[in-house]
Amino acid sequence: MQLAHMTWPEVERYLEAHDGIIIPTGSTEQHGPMGLIGTDHLCPEAIAHAVARDDEVVIGPSITVGMAQHHLAFPGTISLRPATLISVIRDTVMSLSRHGFRHIYFLNGHGGNVPTVQAAFSEIYADSTHAASNLRGEGPPRCRLANWFTLPDVAALARELYGDAEGQHATPSEVSVTQFACPEHIKSAALPPSTLHSSFPTDADDFRRAYPDGRMGSDSSLATPDHGRRFVEVASRAVKADFARFCRT
Amino acid sequence: MQLAHMTWPEVERYLEAHDGIIIPTGSTEQHGPMGLIGTDHLCPEAIAHAVARDDEVVIGPSITVGMAQHHLAFPGTISLRPATLISVIRDTVMSLSRHGFRHIYFLNGHGGNVPTVQAAFSEIYADSTHAASNLRGEGPPRCRLANWFTLPDVAALARELYGDAEGQHATPSEVSVTQFACPEHIKSAALPPSTLHSSFPTDADDFRRAYPDGRMGSDSSLATPDHGRRFVEVASRAVKADFARFCRT
Amino acid sequence: MQLAHMTWPEVERYLEAHDGIIIPTGSTEQHGPMGLIGTDHLCPEAIAHAVARDDEVVIGPSITVGMAQHHLAFPGTISLRPATLISVIRDTVMSLSRHGFRHIYFLNGHGGNVPTVQAAFSEIYADSTHAASNLRGEGPPRCRLANWFTLPDVAALARELYGDAEGQHATPSEVSVTQFACPEHIKSAALPPSTLHSSFPTDADDFRRAYPDGRMGSDSSLATPDHGRRFVEVASRAVKADFARFCRT
Amino acid sequence: MQLAHMTWPEVERYLEAHDGIIIPTGSTEQHGPMGLIGTDHLCPEAIAHAVARDDEVVIGPSITVGMAQHHLAFPGTISLRPATLISVIRDTVMSLSRHGFRHIYFLNGHGGNVPTVQAAFSEIYADSTHAASNLRGEGPPRCRLANWFTLPDVAALARELYGDAEGQHATPSEVSVTQFACPEHIKSAALPPSTLHSSFPTDADDFRRAYPDGRMGSDSSLATPDHGRRFVEVASRAVKADFARFCRT
Amino acid sequence: MQLAHMTWPEVERYLEAHDGIIIPTGSTEQHGPMGLIGTDHLCPEAIAHAVARDDEVVIGPSITVGMAQHHLAFPGTISLRPATLISVIRDTVMSLSRHGFRHIYFLNGHGGNVPTVQAAFSEIYADSTHAASNLRGEGPPRCRLANWFTLPDVAALARELYGDAEGQHATPSEVSVTQFACPEHIKSAALPPSTLHSSFPTDADDFRRAYPDGRMGSDSSLATPDHGRRFVEVASRAVKADFARFCRT
Amino acid sequence: MQLAHMTWPEVERYLEAHDGIIIPTGSTEQHGPMGLIGTDHLCPEAIAHAVARDDEVVIGPSITVGMAQHHLAFPGTISLRPATLISVIRDTVMSLSRHGFRHIYFLNGHGGNVPTVQAAFSEIYADSTHAASNLRGEGPPRCRLANWFTLPDVAALARELYGDAEGQHATPSEVSVTQFACPEHIKSAALPPSTLHSSFPTDADDFRRAYPDGRMGSDSSLATPDHGRRFVEVASRAVKADFARFCRT
């Protein structure tokens, strides 16, 4: 179930038996000449919906814009400042916590979000740590950030299908997932080889100098919709198990 | 075109001839016993996509969570603090502005967003006003907030169809739009009459005391998918004209 | 009574029978060639003092500097950033609330303040909404923003006296009020016709380009001190009634 | 001249020959059983207006609410958070600086403002220190905080008239100034002796425990309007000289 | 060389030939019954000083307090909020950057700092990304966060000496380093076995419930000063190489 | 005892009988051609350790970087923004307060920190003042800022040894203390006379124009290690007495 498609009495009933929610978390940023700008949220959305198809679990509204300042030299990228993203995560968790959600699972599609989202969790927990003594009984809800692309089975499949051509950005695995999820938006482009550098760029201009077409060592052209289907299957199975484990902590 | 489904070279080409973008802006909040929690972003999304079907215009990622603190006593509502929403708007506009977008059009579905989004525009313009003199040449991009439900033709249709039963929240007009846009998520519920109070509630508990099932003077049960189709037609036509005018300023 | 002229035991006694306060809220900004820079706070001050002459009501310290970034290309304008004004409102309300004031009425003279002050109210209410459950008993104080120039009787009088020459900034109605309130500071200037544009300017330079002498479609020279007297009478009567109603909510 | 009573062309002319401004800076806080809540801004206002009567100098809008958290256990006190007051000072200076004011003189009536206002100056100067190299030519405007009550001649007069009974808050000297400036608001009250403690209180409750009627070691009842006249004369002479010196730096 | 022990002309000379600096970064937090509260900054300080003994490199002032909210249920722990630590890092980098430092190397001793420091780097880079076009020439300085305890040779030595008894907090390896660096502060305590949990605690109370004496699966009693000497040797060699590589990027 | 060298059970035992802590507070900033960049924290550290040698008192981690924006035109200076330093102080006090520390004594070596640290105390106390009524029982911990160089006995010794040559920055007294504390880092330089200006500089460039080698009216070359020994003795005796008095309030 998507939260957006429920009524509040339906949420109230869900909370009688559950206290977990999955929030697809991504970015709106360039993904090279043939990757979609929405790739990083389209992927966790596709996986989350596959999870929700079989299981009774609520999928919250996607965080579609994340921390992507290093991609801003490419048109179409939108980025939140880290401080802004921290506030977005914090307000989201505080809102859900008020209703009784106690396990908030951010299914992430963008590596650049990781430090900021983890810092946001620390802000939330610090709020609780510093709360006056008579407010401390319940503690904060438990938060978890899980990257779909680093789940062991997903990483193994990517390695098997693409080896080093997976690269680090605009990867064939994520492009495959969007080709499967949005078959009407499959693009093609001539792709010269892209070489990975040993150090990560700093600001947007530095990134574009290092990676002129936006890919980071990946051959996006290896993507196929059928690979995408396989990634979604593997990832949604892994997320289901991981989310269930998480909700029991 | 949705920005999420484009590549960065496609955005680059779009910007050679255009500099406008529409951003559906809404909320994730209770809409009474039969209204969807996503109503306030589902409506502007449906209208924006209708606009984009006919016209060459880019639709940016929706702002699905807005300022809805007064609805937080109902499960499922998620709200950003005003300060957070101001930062989200500001970061979004600054990102788009870097690429050459000069007309940012927020198509809004939630009255509660209005003051905060307007304050955000003032923050953005103030950044420009206070910029050092040699940076002032270009000025800030122009921003506009347009509520689909207060467009004259839309308001007239709502009055014609529902009269006073339109109310102010969980209105039959917005419920109609979601029934048209999401026919698989049509809900029903027994609805006692809801009476409007003369003063607006303050915090979440005050709101729930005043409006126990979440509606504000509306009879959501008058909604039909066909009404929704008519609202989308009327609204998308009006938005197209308004957006075109705005892009010429 | 002005709060500034009371002692704390006098405030304590007032609070035994009342819990309302009026705070004149304005701006320090250019008002064209003959309007005073203080116009936007001088007007609500004059009206509030007329209210307090007849009624037992406390008038708090004026907010004399508001959100006026778009006027900063004219010498003498002082503007708070929206975020600053939000903090000023919030700190003011929190202070008054600690003493038992439960109805805080901002009598506003500057249209540019409206979104920011409304956003400030939402921040205050959100503080209460997010407060831990055992703190929620009392709820936040109730806040109201009332523009003296949009009170129905005031707007009718302006229409009657000036028609379209009222314009939107440096209006003859507000200039009249300051001529009545500050008879020793009546100015005159040659005023060419000023034409209103359909879209509101963005930053300070954009404003000055659009409205070179600072007026927005108004003929300030129609102002007279006697008109000012009439506006203060009409407005203070309306504010008295509105404030009394508000204190009963 | 008060800025509030000028037009923008008048300010423009003033700036052709001057670049200084005086901003009365105070507080809205309890001043014991017979001192006015507005004392701390009424005093610098009275002195600034005396300066402006003789000299060509612009007096900006008063900062009537300052940092007074420790007085909040007494009804009527309004306090800004230090962070808010820093923003207010910064926005004020940035606005004035844009027009060509280069010497901003805060004439202060409240000791509790001192650290925060000084920290605000450092924030303003730090903005300039961190500005990119090509923006650094002009540097920030010069700011000065001057307490009227610590001017040597004023302090000497207070010592002469009251000795130790001057105390530290609700002092007879400041009460005298308000009696001279607002003769229609002279109050009286039975005043038991007030004893100064060696350490300054922390929060509002701690303050009220230490100083139950709000005075700090002062005998406010020694105040007379004629003393007030003398304080205003002495202080305005000293401020004139100090401001002139400051404007030459 | 420690920056604290240099004069500014010495720094000026150093910058003629170098542009790198190492900043030991740690925490002030409980480290179990026998680990020192300063462990997390004492370790990177000891290693940095070993590096500086042989090489010409400037060691900046340690960041001794980091993000340690989860340890606050144990007396002696001091923690910065994530937002505060972000500001500290940003101000530090901006200051050093003004002088010509272009490679800022944070040698970190506390895992809990990692996300926040990485988010701080993104804030710094985003400042540059969003800078107006004519300021973009130079770009931001390059920042790097290196954990001494995850350097491959260090981790290998810890595995060899302690296997699983290394644990995750109050580890014998870090205790060894402090015993070597501060031989006069070697403590002992009876240590029951400590078991690692699969999920990381949330707030301070949750942490103390999970790990009652503060250790996380470690046997601190295996530490010896001689181990400490070996860790410092291995780590300083690795840091030297890593820092040199970094300064060439 | 340094907090860094204690274990948490040792802190727990200390808190059974004491509730005070001394935090050396300084800066990392140029101190002229022969003064050390760390002077302002090295001095209070040396004095605090002398206090702790004789008395049972815990010395917290030094704040080595303070508010020094005006020194940033000299290489090696690192400065926190005032807002950042306020947050650092606040987080430190909140952390210590959670464990039962009720008297937090900042032993300061840098005049530039004073307003900001005092503003930080007001922020901390305001948190308590605004806390909901049922949280107000205990009140905030008591904070004190003491400058070692303005202690009467210290100032008298400086006057006796150096007269006017003490100056205001890079003074022979502080240089003496660092020569005593760090005998291996004694520097020398040819020092032309340095003249004090009557007004304090604004930003970093203004400071360097006014004081080209960084000293402010001081003759640092009068410093000797033996003077340093005497200053530490005099200061530590005075701090001991002052801290004891403070802990009894």
mmCIF file of N, CA, C and O in Angstrom, chain A residues 67 69 72 81-83 86 90 115-116 118-119 122-123 125-130 136 139-142 199-206 249, chain E residues 67 69 72 81-84 86 90 115-116 118-119 122-123 125-130 136 139-142 199-206 249:
data_model
loop_
_atom_site.group_PDB
_atom_site.id
_atom_site.type_symbol
_atom_site.label_atom_id
_atom_site.label_comp_id
_atom_site.label_asym_id
_atom_site.label_seq_id
_atom_site.Cartn_x
_atom_site.Cartn_y
_atom_site.Cartn_z
ATOM 1 N N MET A 67 20.737 14.827 -1.694
ATOM 2 C CA MET A 67 21.969 15.619 -1.639
ATOM 3 C C MET A 67 22.800 15.291 -2.873
ATOM 4 O O MET A 67 23.434 14.251 -2.938
ATOM 5 N N GLN A 69 24.806 17.871 -4.715
ATOM 6 C CA GLN A 69 25.438 19.133 -5.126
ATOM 7 C C GLN A 69 26.509 18.913 -6.193
ATOM 8 O O GLN A 69 26.707 19.761 -7.052
ATOM 9 N N LEU A 72 25.468 19.244 -9.902
ATOM 10 C CA LEU A 72 24.744 20.441 -10.335
ATOM 11 C C LEU A 72 25.322 21.122 -11.572
ATOM 12 O O LEU A 72 24.721 22.059 -12.091
ATOM 13 N N ARG A 81 20.605 21.140 0.127
ATOM 14 C CA ARG A 81 21.761 21.275 0.993
ATOM 15 C C ARG A 81 21.716 20.164 2.043
ATOM 16 O O ARG A 81 20.613 19.746 2.446
ATOM 17 N N PRO A 82 22.846 19.697 2.536
ATOM 18 C CA PRO A 82 22.793 18.693 3.612
ATOM 19 C C PRO A 82 21.905 19.134 4.777
ATOM 20 O O PRO A 82 21.093 18.348 5.275
ATOM 21 N N ALA A 83 22.023 20.400 5.191
ATOM 22 C CA ALA A 83 21.205 20.854 6.327
ATOM 23 C C ALA A 83 19.716 20.737 6.019
ATOM 24 O O ALA A 83 18.908 20.434 6.899
ATOM 25 N N ILE A 86 18.665 17.031 6.180
ATOM 26 C CA ILE A 86 18.567 16.627 7.588
ATOM 27 C C ILE A 86 17.215 17.056 8.156
ATOM 28 O O ILE A 86 16.526 16.276 8.817
ATOM 29 N N ARG A 90 14.197 14.609 9.503
ATOM 30 C CA ARG A 90 13.790 14.794 10.904
ATOM 31 C C ARG A 90 12.292 15.084 11.012
ATOM 32 O O ARG A 90 11.593 14.495 11.835
ATOM 33 N N PRO A 115 25.767 9.861 4.036
ATOM 34 C CA PRO A 115 26.226 10.552 5.250
ATOM 35 C C PRO A 115 25.173 11.492 5.819
ATOM 36 O O PRO A 115 24.958 11.535 7.039
ATOM 37 N N THR A 116 24.516 12.226 4.959
ATOM 38 C CA THR A 116 23.540 13.199 5.444
ATOM 39 C C THR A 116 22.367 12.519 6.143
ATOM 40 O O THR A 116 21.904 12.985 7.195
ATOM 41 N N GLN A 118 22.395 9.609 7.614
ATOM 42 C CA GLN A 118 22.891 9.083 8.897
ATOM 43 C C GLN A 118 23.033 10.218 9.917
ATOM 44 O O GLN A 118 22.716 10.049 11.097
ATOM 45 N N ALA A 119 23.535 11.361 9.456
ATOM 46 C CA ALA A 119 23.632 12.506 10.373
ATOM 47 C C ALA A 119 22.239 12.918 10.850
ATOM 48 O O ALA A 119 22.052 13.311 12.010
ATOM 49 N N SER A 122 21.166 10.800 13.660
ATOM 50 C CA SER A 122 21.829 11.222 14.903
ATOM 51 C C SER A 122 21.162 12.456 15.492
ATOM 52 O O SER A 122 21.054 12.594 16.716
ATOM 53 N N GLU A 123 20.727 13.367 14.654
ATOM 54 C CA GLU A 123 19.995 14.542 15.157
ATOM 55 C C GLU A 123 18.713 14.101 15.858
ATOM 56 O O GLU A 123 18.360 14.601 16.927
ATOM 57 N N TYR A 125 18.009 11.123 17.181
ATOM 58 C CA TYR A 125 18.320 10.417 18.424
ATOM 59 C C TYR A 125 18.826 11.403 19.485
ATOM 60 O O TYR A 125 18.535 11.244 20.674
ATOM 61 N N ALA A 126 19.587 12.401 19.050
ATOM 62 C CA ALA A 126 20.086 13.393 20.011
ATOM 63 C C ALA A 126 18.939 14.177 20.629
ATOM 64 O O ALA A 126 18.978 14.544 21.809
ATOM 65 N N ASP A 127 17.898 14.457 19.849
ATOM 66 C CA ASP A 127 16.707 15.096 20.421
ATOM 67 C C ASP A 127 16.200 14.292 21.607
ATOM 68 O O ASP A 127 15.833 14.847 22.642
ATOM 69 N N SER A 128 16.166 12.988 21.430
ATOM 70 C CA SER A 128 15.668 12.122 22.489
ATOM 71 C C SER A 128 16.660 12.071 23.646
ATOM 72 O O SER A 128 16.287 12.156 24.812
ATOM 73 N N THR A 129 17.940 11.975 23.324
ATOM 74 C CA THR A 129 18.974 11.920 24.368
ATOM 75 C C THR A 129 18.913 13.155 25.252
ATOM 76 O O THR A 129 19.111 13.083 26.462
ATOM 77 N N HIS A 130 18.652 14.298 24.646
ATOM 78 C CA HIS A 130 18.653 15.540 25.410
ATOM 79 C C HIS A 130 17.283 15.889 25.999
ATOM 80 O O HIS A 130 17.144 16.913 26.659
ATOM 81 N N ARG A 136 11.556 10.701 28.638
ATOM 82 C CA ARG A 136 12.455 9.738 28.026
ATOM 83 C C ARG A 136 11.938 8.316 27.945
ATOM 84 O O ARG A 136 12.593 7.441 27.384
ATOM 85 N N GLY A 139 11.551 6.732 24.117
ATOM 86 C CA GLY A 139 12.695 6.796 23.209
ATOM 87 C C GLY A 139 12.252 7.109 21.800
ATOM 88 O O GLY A 139 11.057 7.142 21.483
ATOM 89 N N PRO A 140 13.215 7.351 20.926
ATOM 90 C CA PRO A 140 12.895 7.722 19.549
ATOM 91 C C PRO A 140 12.511 6.485 18.737
ATOM 92 O O PRO A 140 12.824 5.368 19.135
ATOM 93 N N PRO A 141 11.842 6.669 17.612
ATOM 94 C CA PRO A 141 11.637 5.533 16.713
ATOM 95 C C PRO A 141 12.991 5.092 16.179
ATOM 96 O O PRO A 141 13.945 5.852 16.168
ATOM 97 N N ARG A 142 13.047 3.871 15.750
ATOM 98 C CA ARG A 142 14.276 3.318 15.209
ATOM 99 C C ARG A 142 14.313 3.606 13.701
ATOM 100 O O ARG A 142 13.317 3.376 13.009
ATOM 101 N N SER A 199 40.220 9.600 -6.676
ATOM 102 C CA SER A 199 39.641 10.441 -5.626
ATOM 103 C C SER A 199 38.325 11.044 -6.098
ATOM 104 O O SER A 199 38.153 11.364 -7.271
ATOM 105 N N PHE A 200 37.417 11.193 -5.155
ATOM 106 C CA PHE A 200 36.087 11.693 -5.477
ATOM 107 C C PHE A 200 36.145 13.211 -5.673
ATOM 108 O O PHE A 200 36.805 13.908 -4.923
ATOM 109 N N PRO A 201 35.447 13.728 -6.678
ATOM 110 C CA PRO A 201 35.467 15.180 -6.912
ATOM 111 C C PRO A 201 34.876 15.943 -5.724
ATOM 112 O O PRO A 201 34.199 15.377 -4.870
ATOM 113 N N THR A 202 35.137 17.240 -5.723
ATOM 114 C CA THR A 202 34.616 18.086 -4.646
ATOM 115 C C THR A 202 33.301 18.754 -5.074
ATOM 116 O O THR A 202 32.241 18.207 -4.844
ATOM 117 N N ASP A 203 33.370 19.896 -5.741
ATOM 118 C CA ASP A 203 32.132 20.604 -6.091
ATOM 119 C C ASP A 203 31.675 20.251 -7.507
ATOM 120 O O ASP A 203 32.244 19.368 -8.172
ATOM 121 N N ALA A 204 30.632 20.913 -7.946
ATOM 122 C CA ALA A 204 30.004 20.551 -9.212
ATOM 123 C C ALA A 204 30.939 20.732 -10.407
ATOM 124 O O ALA A 204 30.984 19.875 -11.306
ATOM 125 N N ASP A 205 31.689 21.805 -10.433
ATOM 126 C CA ASP A 205 32.594 22.013 -11.567
ATOM 127 C C ASP A 205 33.699 20.975 -11.574
ATOM 128 O O ASP A 205 34.105 20.483 -12.633
ATOM 129 N N ASP A 206 34.194 20.660 -10.391
ATOM 130 C CA ASP A 206 35.235 19.646 -10.280
ATOM 131 C C ASP A 206 34.713 18.297 -10.788
ATOM 132 O O ASP A 206 35.413 17.573 -11.495
ATOM 133 N N THR A 249 13.454 -5.531 15.771
ATOM 134 C CA THR A 249 14.430 -4.978 16.735
ATOM 135 C C THR A 249 13.737 -3.967 17.638
ATOM 136 O O THR A 249 12.698 -3.416 17.301
ATOM 137 N N MET E 67 30.670 13.951 17.659
ATOM 138 C CA MET E 67 29.259 13.562 17.717
ATOM 139 C C MET E 67 29.163 12.253 18.511
ATOM 140 O O MET E 67 29.485 11.195 17.985
ATOM 141 N N GLN E 69 26.354 11.500 20.856
ATOM 142 C CA GLN E 69 25.115 11.582 21.643
ATOM 143 C C GLN E 69 24.750 10.236 22.274
ATOM 144 O O GLN E 69 24.195 10.202 23.365
ATOM 145 N N LEU E 72 25.925 9.558 25.877
ATOM 146 C CA LEU E 72 25.661 10.559 26.922
ATOM 147 C C LEU E 72 25.032 10.005 28.195
ATOM 148 O O LEU E 72 24.884 10.730 29.173
ATOM 149 N N ARG E 81 25.975 18.398 18.814
ATOM 150 C CA ARG E 81 24.909 18.022 17.877
ATOM 151 C C ARG E 81 25.525 17.895 16.486
ATOM 152 O O ARG E 81 26.477 18.619 16.155
ATOM 153 N N PRO E 82 24.978 17.053 15.629
ATOM 154 C CA PRO E 82 25.507 16.994 14.261
ATOM 155 C C PRO E 82 25.583 18.366 13.597
ATOM 156 O O PRO E 82 26.604 18.709 12.977
ATOM 157 N N ALA E 83 24.548 19.175 13.758
ATOM 158 C CA ALA E 83 24.569 20.498 13.119
ATOM 159 C C ALA E 83 25.722 21.350 13.629
ATOM 160 O O ALA E 83 26.320 22.120 12.870
ATOM 161 N N THR E 84 26.042 21.225 14.914
ATOM 162 C CA THR E 84 27.160 21.994 15.470
ATOM 163 C C THR E 84 28.486 21.511 14.892
ATOM 164 O O THR E 84 29.333 22.329 14.500
ATOM 165 N N ILE E 86 29.009 20.066 12.092
ATOM 166 C CA ILE E 86 29.090 20.521 10.691
ATOM 167 C C ILE E 86 29.609 21.957 10.644
ATOM 168 O O ILE E 86 30.495 22.293 9.852
ATOM 169 N N ARG E 90 33.117 23.281 8.980
ATOM 170 C CA ARG E 90 33.013 24.279 7.908
ATOM 171 C C ARG E 90 33.814 25.542 8.233
ATOM 172 O O ARG E 90 34.552 26.052 7.394
ATOM 173 N N PRO E 115 29.610 10.093 9.486
ATOM 174 C CA PRO E 115 28.574 10.682 8.617
ATOM 175 C C PRO E 115 28.527 12.207 8.729
ATOM 176 O O PRO E 115 28.413 12.904 7.719
ATOM 177 N N THR E 116 28.620 12.714 9.937
ATOM 178 C CA THR E 116 28.507 14.157 10.121
ATOM 179 C C THR E 116 29.655 14.893 9.437
ATOM 180 O O THR E 116 29.446 15.938 8.810
ATOM 181 N N GLN E 118 31.395 13.855 6.886
ATOM 182 C CA GLN E 118 31.173 13.766 5.435
ATOM 183 C C GLN E 118 30.086 14.752 5.005
ATOM 184 O O GLN E 118 30.182 15.390 3.947
ATOM 185 N N ALA E 119 29.027 14.867 5.785
ATOM 186 C CA ALA E 119 27.980 15.841 5.463
ATOM 187 C C ALA E 119 28.553 17.256 5.492
ATOM 188 O O ALA E 119 28.186 18.110 4.672
ATOM 189 N N SER E 122 30.221 18.015 2.308
ATOM 190 C CA SER E 122 29.238 18.331 1.267
ATOM 191 C C SER E 122 28.706 19.750 1.409
ATOM 192 O O SER E 122 28.448 20.428 0.411
ATOM 193 N N GLU E 123 28.530 20.199 2.629
ATOM 194 C CA GLU E 123 28.100 21.595 2.838
ATOM 195 C C GLU E 123 29.153 22.554 2.264
ATOM 196 O O GLU E 123 28.839 23.545 1.620
ATOM 197 N N TYR E 125 31.472 21.940 -0.030
ATOM 198 C CA TYR E 125 31.512 21.860 -1.492
ATOM 199 C C TYR E 125 30.279 22.525 -2.099
ATOM 200 O O TYR E 125 30.346 23.150 -3.156
ATOM 201 N N ALA E 126 29.125 22.368 -1.442
ATOM 202 C CA ALA E 126 27.901 22.993 -1.954
ATOM 203 C C ALA E 126 28.016 24.515 -1.928
ATOM 204 O O ALA E 126 27.504 25.203 -2.813
ATOM 205 N N ASP E 127 28.675 25.058 -0.922
ATOM 206 C CA ASP E 127 28.922 26.506 -0.915
ATOM 207 C C ASP E 127 29.616 26.916 -2.215
ATOM 208 O O ASP E 127 29.293 27.945 -2.804
ATOM 209 N N SER E 128 30.587 26.132 -2.609
ATOM 210 C CA SER E 128 31.327 26.456 -3.827
ATOM 211 C C SER E 128 30.463 26.222 -5.069
ATOM 212 O O SER E 128 30.448 27.034 -5.992
ATOM 213 N N THR E 129 29.724 25.129 -5.069
ATOM 214 C CA THR E 129 28.856 24.823 -6.222
ATOM 215 C C THR E 129 27.853 25.942 -6.456
ATOM 216 O O THR E 129 27.546 26.278 -7.605
ATOM 217 N N HIS E 130 27.339 26.500 -5.384
ATOM 218 C CA HIS E 130 26.315 27.536 -5.521
ATOM 219 C C HIS E 130 26.903 28.945 -5.623
ATOM 220 O O HIS E 130 26.150 29.906 -5.745
ATOM 221 N N ARG E 136 33.946 31.211 -9.011
ATOM 222 C CA ARG E 136 34.125 29.768 -9.049
ATOM 223 C C ARG E 136 35.501 29.288 -9.467
ATOM 224 O O ARG E 136 35.759 28.089 -9.497
ATOM 225 N N GLY E 139 37.622 27.004 -6.780
ATOM 226 C CA GLY E 139 36.977 25.851 -6.171
ATOM 227 C C GLY E 139 37.342 25.729 -4.708
ATOM 228 O O GLY E 139 38.189 26.450 -4.192
ATOM 229 N N PRO E 140 36.681 24.809 -4.027
ATOM 230 C CA PRO E 140 36.898 24.634 -2.594
ATOM 231 C C PRO E 140 38.193 23.865 -2.348
ATOM 232 O O PRO E 140 38.690 23.178 -3.239
ATOM 233 N N PRO E 141 38.746 23.955 -1.124
ATOM 234 C CA PRO E 141 39.857 23.068 -0.796
ATOM 235 C C PRO E 141 39.357 21.631 -0.764
ATOM 236 O O PRO E 141 38.150 21.387 -0.637
ATOM 237 N N ARG E 142 40.260 20.722 -0.911
ATOM 238 C CA ARG E 142 39.915 19.303 -0.910
ATOM 239 C C ARG E 142 39.998 18.790 0.531
ATOM 240 O O ARG E 142 40.974 19.071 1.236
ATOM 241 N N SER E 199 22.011 -4.861 16.005
ATOM 242 C CA SER E 199 21.599 -3.523 15.549
ATOM 243 C C SER E 199 22.169 -2.457 16.471
ATOM 244 O O SER E 199 22.298 -2.663 17.686
ATOM 245 N N PHE E 200 22.509 -1.327 15.895
ATOM 246 C CA PHE E 200 23.135 -0.257 16.661
ATOM 247 C C PHE E 200 22.068 0.465 17.482
ATOM 248 O O PHE E 200 20.970 0.727 16.989
ATOM 249 N N PRO E 201 22.371 0.829 18.718
ATOM 250 C CA PRO E 201 21.375 1.536 19.547
ATOM 251 C C PRO E 201 21.009 2.887 18.943
ATOM 252 O O PRO E 201 21.714 3.422 18.076
ATOM 253 N N THR E 202 19.927 3.455 19.451
ATOM 254 C CA THR E 202 19.473 4.757 18.977
ATOM 255 C C THR E 202 19.995 5.867 19.895
ATOM 256 O O THR E 202 21.058 6.408 19.652
ATOM 257 N N ASP E 203 19.257 6.176 20.951
ATOM 258 C CA ASP E 203 19.689 7.285 21.806
ATOM 259 C C ASP E 203 20.529 6.793 22.983
ATOM 260 O O ASP E 203 20.886 5.605 23.058
ATOM 261 N N ALA E 204 20.853 7.722 23.874
ATOM 262 C CA ALA E 204 21.791 7.408 24.954
ATOM 263 C C ALA E 204 21.253 6.328 25.890
ATOM 264 O O ALA E 204 21.990 5.421 26.283
ATOM 265 N N ASP E 205 19.977 6.409 26.238
ATOM 266 C CA ASP E 205 19.432 5.400 27.157
ATOM 267 C C ASP E 205 19.408 4.030 26.495
ATOM 268 O O ASP E 205 19.689 3.015 27.132
ATOM 269 N N ASP E 206 19.070 4.013 25.210
ATOM 270 C CA ASP E 206 19.055 2.748 24.473
ATOM 271 C C ASP E 206 20.462 2.140 24.443
ATOM 272 O O ASP E 206 20.627 0.925 24.617
ATOM 273 N N THR E 249 46.576 15.121 -5.073
ATOM 274 C CA THR E 249 45.328 15.159 -5.870
ATOM 275 C C THR E 249 44.920 16.615 -6.099
ATOM 276 O O THR E 249 45.271 17.503 -5.345
#
